């Protein structure tokens, strides 16, 4: 079993930045592909960004491209999401996910509990 723990969420003004972290622990025999998703109240969970197990390939939703950057440190079993130029509609609970393949759909094997990001106007 793999456990994922997100951190770094909070309240920020529009135009500001936050950096989310997701630390993996448990039965990790090799790096997993990792993804970030978000879910706003009353909306479905949506894809934000994903990164391959090596970190060599990254994928972004159009809504965050150019503002968000996903990265990883396999030595620390941690993936990051640097979020810049935040907008009020970025407000959501952000979840990290892990699995054997990079996916832009919420079909990963493991999920964290989520961290709240609130962007005020």
Coordinates of N, CA, C and O in Angstrom, one line a residue:
X1 N 0.8 -1.2 0.0 CA 0.0 0.0 0.0 C 0.9 1.2 0.0 O 2.0 1.3 0.6
X2 N 0.4 2.3 -0.7 CA 1.2 3.5 -0.8 C 0.3 4.6 -0.2 O -0.9 4.7 -0.4
X3 N 0.9 5.4 0.7 CA 0.2 6.6 1.2 C 0.8 7.9 0.6 O 2.0 8.0 0.4
X4 N -0.1 8.8 0.4 CA 0.2 10.1 -0.2 C -0.3 11.2 0.8 O -1.4 11.1 1.2
X5 N 0.6 12.1 1.1 CA 0.3 13.2 2.0 C 0.6 14.5 1.3 O 1.7 14.8 1.1
X6 N -0.5 15.3 1.1 CA -0.3 16.6 0.5 C -0.1 17.7 1.6 O -0.6 17.6 2.7
X7 N 0.6 18.7 1.2 CA 0.8 19.9 2.1 C 1.0 21.1 1.2 O 1.3 21.0 0.0
X8 N 0.9 22.3 1.9 CA 1.2 23.5 1.2 C 0.0 24.4 0.8 O 0.2 25.5 0.3
X9 N -1.2 23.8 1.0 CA -2.3 24.6 0.6 C -2.5 25.8 1.6 O -1.8 25.9 2.6
X10 N -3.5 26.7 1.2 CA -3.7 27.8 2.1 C -4.5 28.9 1.4 O -5.1 28.6 0.3
X11 N -4.6 30.0 2.0 CA -5.3 31.2 1.4 C -4.3 32.2 0.8 O -3.3 32.5 1.5
X12 N -4.5 32.6 -0.4 CA -3.7 33.5 -1.1 C -4.5 34.5 -1.9 O -5.6 34.1 -2.4
X13 N -4.0 35.7 -2.1 CA -4.6 36.6 -3.0 C -4.4 36.3 -4.4 O -3.4 35.7 -4.8
X14 N -5.3 36.8 -5.2 CA -5.2 36.6 -6.7 C -3.9 37.2 -7.2 O -3.5 38.3 -6.7
X15 N -3.2 36.5 -8.0 CA -1.9 36.9 -8.5 C -0.8 36.3 -7.7 O 0.4 36.4 -8.1
X16 N -1.1 35.7 -6.6 CA 0.0 35.1 -5.7 C 0.4 33.7 -6.1 O -0.1 33.2 -7.2
X17 N 1.2 33.1 -5.3 CA 1.8 31.8 -5.6 C 1.7 30.9 -4.4 O 1.6 31.4 -3.2
X18 N 1.6 29.6 -4.7 CA 1.7 28.6 -3.6 C 2.4 27.4 -4.2 O 2.4 27.2 -5.4
X19 N 3.1 26.7 -3.3 CA 3.7 25.4 -3.8 C 3.2 24.3 -3.0 O 3.3 24.2 -1.7
X20 N 2.6 23.4 -3.7 CA 2.1 22.2 -3.0 C 3.1 21.0 -3.1 O 3.8 20.9 -4.0
X21 N 3.1 20.2 -2.1 CA 4.0 19.1 -2.0 C 3.1 17.8 -1.8 O 2.1 17.9 -1.1
X22 N 3.6 16.7 -2.3 CA 2.9 15.4 -2.0 C 4.0 14.4 -1.8 O 4.8 14.1 -2.7
X23 N 4.1 13.9 -0.5 CA 5.1 12.9 -0.1 C 4.5 11.5 -0.1 O 3.4 11.3 0.4
X24 N 5.1 10.6 -0.8 CA 4.7 9.2 -0.9 C 5.5 8.4 0.2 O 6.7 8.6 0.4
X25 N 4.8 7.5 0.8 CA 5.4 6.5 1.7 C 4.7 5.2 1.6 O 3.7 5.0 1.0
X26 N 5.4 4.2 2.2 CA 4.8 2.8 2.2 C 5.5 1.9 1.2 O 6.8 2.0 1.1
X27 N 4.8 1.0 0.6 CA 5.5 0.0 -0.3 C 5.8 0.6 -1.7 O 5.2 0.3 -2.7
X28 N 6.9 1.4 -1.7 CA 7.3 2.0 -2.9 C 8.6 1.3 -3.4 O 9.6 1.4 -2.8
X29 N 8.4 0.5 -4.4 CA 9.5 -0.3 -5.0 C 10.1 0.4 -6.2 O 11.3 0.1 -6.5
X30 N 9.4 1.3 -6.8 CA 9.9 2.1 -7.9 C 9.1 3.3 -8.0 O 8.0 3.4 -7.5
X31 N 9.6 4.4 -8.6 CA 8.8 5.6 -8.8 C 7.5 5.4 -9.5 O 7.5 4.7 -10.5
X32 N 6.5 6.0 -9.1 CA 5.2 6.0 -9.8 C 5.0 7.2 -10.6 O 5.6 8.2 -10.4
X33 N 4.2 7.1 -11.7 CA 3.7 8.3 -12.3 C 2.8 9.0 -11.3 O 2.1 8.4 -10.5
X34 N 2.8 10.4 -11.4 CA 2.1 11.1 -10.4 C 1.2 12.2 -11.1 O 1.6 12.7 -12.1
X35 N 0.1 12.5 -10.5 CA -0.8 13.5 -11.0 C -1.3 14.4 -9.9 O -1.4 14.0 -8.7
X36 N -1.7 15.6 -10.3 CA -2.5 16.5 -9.4 C -3.8 16.7 -10.1 O -4.0 17.0 -11.3
X37 N -4.9 16.7 -9.2 CA -6.2 16.9 -9.6 C -6.8 17.9 -8.6 O -6.3 18.1 -7.6
X38 N -7.9 18.5 -9.0 CA -8.6 19.5 -8.1 C -10.1 19.3 -8.2 O -10.6 18.9 -9.2
X39 N -10.8 19.7 -7.1 CA -12.2 19.6 -7.1 C -12.8 20.8 -6.4 O -12.5 20.9 -5.2
X40 N -13.5 21.6 -7.1 CA -14.2 22.7 -6.5 C -15.6 22.3 -6.0 O -16.1 21.3 -6.5
X41 N -16.2 23.0 -5.1 CA -17.5 22.6 -4.6 C -18.5 22.5 -5.7 O -18.6 23.4 -6.6
X42 N -19.3 21.4 -5.8 CA -20.3 21.2 -6.8 C -19.8 20.8 -8.1 O -20.6 20.7 -9.1
X43 N -18.5 20.6 -8.3 CA -17.9 20.3 -9.6 C -17.2 18.9 -9.5 O -16.9 18.4 -8.4
X44 N -17.0 18.4 -10.7 CA -16.3 17.1 -10.7 C -14.8 17.3 -10.5 O -14.2 18.4 -10.8
X45 N -14.1 16.3 -10.1 CA -12.7 16.3 -10.0 C -12.1 16.5 -11.4 O -12.4 15.7 -12.3
X46 N -11.1 17.4 -11.5 CA -10.5 17.7 -12.8 C -9.0 17.6 -12.8 O -8.4 17.9 -11.8
X47 N -8.5 17.2 -13.9 CA -7.0 17.1 -14.1 C -6.4 18.4 -14.0 O -6.9 19.4 -14.6
X48 N -5.2 18.5 -13.4 CA -4.4 19.7 -13.4 C -3.1 19.5 -14.0 O -2.7 20.2 -15.0
X49 N -2.3 18.5 -13.6 CA -1.0 18.2 -14.1 C -0.6 16.8 -13.8 O -1.1 16.2 -12.9
X50 N 0.4 16.3 -14.6 CA 0.9 15.0 -14.4 C 2.4 14.9 -14.8 O 2.8 15.7 -15.6
X51 N 3.1 13.9 -14.2 CA 4.5 13.8 -14.5 C 4.8 12.3 -14.5 O 4.3 11.5 -13.8
X52 N 5.7 12.0 -15.5 CA 6.1 10.6 -15.6 C 7.0 10.1 -14.4 O 7.5 11.0 -13.7
X53 N 7.2 8.8 -14.3 CA 8.0 8.3 -13.2 C 9.4 8.9 -13.2 O 10.0 9.1 -12.1
X54 N 10.0 9.1 -14.3 CA 11.3 9.7 -14.4 C 11.4 11.2 -14.2 O 12.4 11.8 -14.0
X55 N 10.2 11.8 -14.5 CA 10.2 13.3 -14.5 C 10.4 13.8 -15.9 O 10.4 15.1 -16.0
X56 N 10.7 13.0 -16.8 CA 11.0 13.5 -18.2 C 9.9 14.0 -19.0 O 10.1 14.7 -20.0
X57 N 8.7 13.6 -18.6 CA 7.5 14.1 -19.3 C 6.5 14.7 -18.4 O 6.2 14.2 -17.3
X58 N 5.9 15.8 -18.8 CA 4.9 16.5 -18.0 C 3.7 16.9 -18.8 O 3.9 17.1 -20.1
X59 N 2.6 17.0 -18.2 CA 1.3 17.3 -18.9 C 0.5 18.2 -18.0 O 0.6 18.2 -16.8
X60 N -0.2 19.1 -18.7 CA -0.9 20.2 -18.0 C -2.3 20.4 -18.6 O -2.5 20.2 -19.9
X61 N -3.3 20.7 -17.8 CA -4.5 21.2 -18.3 C -4.3 22.5 -18.9 O -3.5 23.3 -18.5
X62 N -5.1 22.8 -19.9 CA -5.0 24.1 -20.6 C -5.2 25.3 -19.7 O -4.6 26.3 -19.8
X63 N -6.1 25.1 -18.7 CA -6.4 26.2 -17.8 C -5.2 26.6 -16.9 O -5.2 27.7 -16.3
X64 N -4.2 25.7 -16.7 CA -3.1 26.0 -15.9 C -1.8 26.1 -16.6 O -0.7 26.5 -16.0
X65 N -1.8 25.8 -17.9 CA -0.5 25.8 -18.7 C 0.1 27.2 -18.6 O -0.6 28.2 -18.9
X66 N 1.4 27.3 -18.4 CA 2.1 28.5 -18.3 C 2.1 29.2 -16.9 O 2.8 30.1 -16.7
X67 N 1.2 28.7 -16.0 CA 1.1 29.2 -14.7 C 1.6 28.2 -13.6 O 2.2 28.6 -12.6
X68 N 1.3 26.9 -13.8 CA 1.7 25.9 -12.9 C 2.8 25.0 -13.4 O 2.9 24.8 -14.7
X69 N 3.6 24.5 -12.5 CA 4.7 23.6 -12.9 C 4.8 22.4 -12.0 O 4.8 22.6 -10.8
X70 N 4.7 21.3 -12.6 CA 4.9 20.0 -11.8 C 6.3 19.5 -11.9 O 7.0 19.6 -12.9
X71 N 6.8 19.0 -10.7 CA 8.2 18.5 -10.7 C 8.2 17.4 -9.6 O 7.3 17.2 -8.9
X72 N 9.3 16.7 -9.6 CA 9.4 15.6 -8.6 C 10.9 15.4 -8.2 O 11.8 15.8 -8.9
X73 N 11.0 14.9 -7.0 CA 12.3 14.5 -6.4 C 12.2 13.1 -6.0 O 11.7 12.8 -4.9
X74 N 12.7 12.2 -6.9 CA 12.5 10.7 -6.6 C 13.3 10.3 -5.3 O 12.9 9.3 -4.7
X75 N 14.4 11.0 -5.0 CA 15.2 10.6 -3.8 C 14.3 10.9 -2.6 O 14.6 10.2 -1.6
X76 N 13.4 11.8 -2.7 CA 12.6 12.1 -1.5 C 11.1 11.6 -1.7 O 10.3 11.8 -0.8
X77 N 10.9 10.9 -2.8 CA 9.5 10.3 -3.0 C 8.5 11.5 -2.9 O 7.4 11.3 -2.3
X78 N 8.8 12.6 -3.5 CA 7.9 13.8 -3.4 C 7.7 14.4 -4.7 O 8.6 14.5 -5.5
X79 N 6.5 14.8 -5.0 CA 6.1 15.6 -6.2 C 5.6 16.9 -5.7 O 5.0 17.1 -4.7
X80 N 5.9 17.9 -6.6 CA 5.5 19.3 -6.3 C 4.6 19.9 -7.3 O 4.7 19.5 -8.5
X81 N 3.9 20.9 -6.9 CA 3.1 21.7 -7.9 C 3.3 23.1 -7.5 O 2.8 23.6 -6.5
X82 N 4.1 23.8 -8.3 CA 4.3 25.3 -8.1 C 3.2 26.0 -8.9 O 3.0 25.8 -10.1
X83 N 2.4 26.8 -8.2 CA 1.3 27.5 -8.7 C 1.5 29.0 -8.7 O 1.7 29.5 -7.6
X84 N 1.6 29.6 -9.8 CA 1.8 31.0 -9.9 C 0.7 31.7 -10.6 O -0.2 31.1 -11.2
X85 N 0.6 33.0 -10.4 CA -0.5 33.9 -11.0 C -1.8 33.2 -10.7 O -2.7 33.0 -11.6
X86 N -2.1 32.9 -9.4 CA -3.3 32.2 -9.0 C -4.5 33.1 -9.3 O -4.5 34.3 -9.1
X87 N -5.6 32.4 -9.6 CA -6.9 33.1 -9.9 C -8.0 32.6 -9.0 O -7.8 31.4 -8.5
X88 N -9.0 33.3 -8.7 CA -10.1 32.8 -7.9 C -10.6 31.5 -8.3 O -11.0 30.7 -7.5
X89 N -10.7 31.3 -9.6 CA -11.3 30.0 -10.1 C -10.3 28.8 -10.0 O -10.6 27.7 -10.4
X90 N -9.1 29.1 -9.4 CA -8.2 28.0 -9.0 C -8.6 27.4 -7.6 O -8.0 26.4 -7.2
X91 N -9.5 28.1 -7.0 CA -9.9 27.6 -5.6 C -10.5 26.2 -5.7 O -11.4 26.0 -6.5
X92 N -10.0 25.3 -4.9 CA -10.4 23.9 -4.9 C -9.6 23.2 -3.9 O -8.7 23.7 -3.3
X93 N -10.1 21.9 -3.7 CA -9.2 21.0 -2.9 C -8.4 20.3 -4.0 O -8.8 19.8 -5.0
X94 N -7.1 20.3 -3.7 CA -6.1 19.7 -4.6 C -5.7 18.4 -4.1 O -5.3 18.2 -2.9
X95 N -5.7 17.4 -5.0 CA -5.3 16.0 -4.6 C -4.1 15.5 -5.4 O -4.1 15.8 -6.6
X96 N -3.2 14.8 -4.8 CA -2.2 14.1 -5.6 C -2.6 12.7 -5.8 O -3.3 12.1 -4.9
X97 N -2.1 12.1 -6.8 CA -2.4 10.7 -7.1 C -1.2 10.0 -7.7 O -0.3 10.6 -8.3
X98 N -1.1 8.7 -7.5 CA 0.0 7.9 -8.0 C -0.5 6.6 -8.7 O -1.5 6.0 -8.3
X99 N 0.3 6.2 -9.7 CA -0.1 5.0 -10.4 C 1.0 4.5 -11.3 O 2.0 5.3 -11.5
X100 N 0.9 3.4 -12.0 CA 1.9 2.9 -12.8 C 2.0 3.6 -14.2 O 3.1 3.6 -14.8
X101 N 1.0 4.4 -14.6 CA 1.0 5.1 -15.9 C 0.6 6.5 -15.7 O -0.3 6.8 -14.8
X102 N 1.1 7.4 -16.5 CA 0.7 8.8 -16.5 C -0.8 8.8 -17.1 O -1.0 8.3 -18.2
X103 N -1.7 9.4 -16.4 CA -3.0 9.6 -16.8 C -3.5 11.0 -16.7 O -3.1 11.7 -15.7
X104 N -4.4 11.4 -17.5 CA -5.0 12.7 -17.3 C -6.5 12.6 -16.9 O -7.2 13.5 -16.8
X105 N -6.8 11.3 -16.6 CA -8.1 11.0 -16.0 C -7.9 10.5 -14.6 O -6.9 10.0 -14.2
X106 N -9.0 10.7 -13.7 CA -8.8 10.3 -12.3 C -8.9 8.8 -12.1 O -9.7 8.3 -11.3
X107 N -8.0 8.0 -12.7 CA -8.0 6.6 -12.6 C -6.7 6.1 -12.0 O -6.3 4.9 -12.2
X108 N -6.1 6.9 -11.2 CA -4.9 6.5 -10.5 C -5.2 5.5 -9.4 O -6.3 5.4 -8.8
X109 N -4.2 4.7 -9.0 CA -4.4 3.7 -8.0 C -4.4 4.3 -6.5 O -5.1 3.7 -5.7
X110 N -3.7 5.3 -6.3 CA -3.5 5.8 -4.9 C -3.8 7.3 -4.9 O -3.5 8.0 -5.9
X111 N -4.5 7.8 -3.8 CA -4.9 9.2 -3.7 C -4.5 9.7 -2.3 O -4.6 9.0 -1.3
X112 N -4.2 11.0 -2.3 CA -4.0 11.6 -1.0 C -5.4 12.2 -0.5 O -6.4 12.0 -1.2
X113 N -5.3 12.8 0.7 CA -6.6 13.3 1.3 C -6.9 14.6 0.8 O -8.1 15.1 1.0
X114 N -6.0 15.3 0.2 CA -6.3 16.6 -0.4 C -5.9 17.8 0.5 O -5.7 17.6 1.7
X115 N -5.6 18.9 -0.1 CA -5.2 20.1 0.6 C -6.0 21.3 -0.1 O -6.1 21.4 -1.3
X116 N -6.6 22.2 0.8 CA -7.4 23.2 0.3 C -6.6 24.4 -0.2 O -5.7 24.9 0.5
X117 N -6.9 24.9 -1.3 CA -6.3 26.1 -1.9 C -7.5 27.1 -2.1 O -8.4 26.8 -2.8
X118 N -7.3 28.3 -1.5 CA -8.4 29.3 -1.7 C -7.7 30.6 -2.2 O -6.7 31.1 -1.6
X119 N -8.2 31.1 -3.3 CA -7.6 32.3 -3.9 C -8.7 33.4 -3.8 O -9.8 33.3 -4.3
X120 N -8.4 34.5 -3.1 CA -9.3 35.6 -2.9 C -9.1 36.6 -4.0 O -8.0 36.8 -4.4
X121 N -10.2 37.3 -4.3 CA -10.1 38.3 -5.4 C -9.8 39.7 -4.8 O -9.8 39.9 -3.6

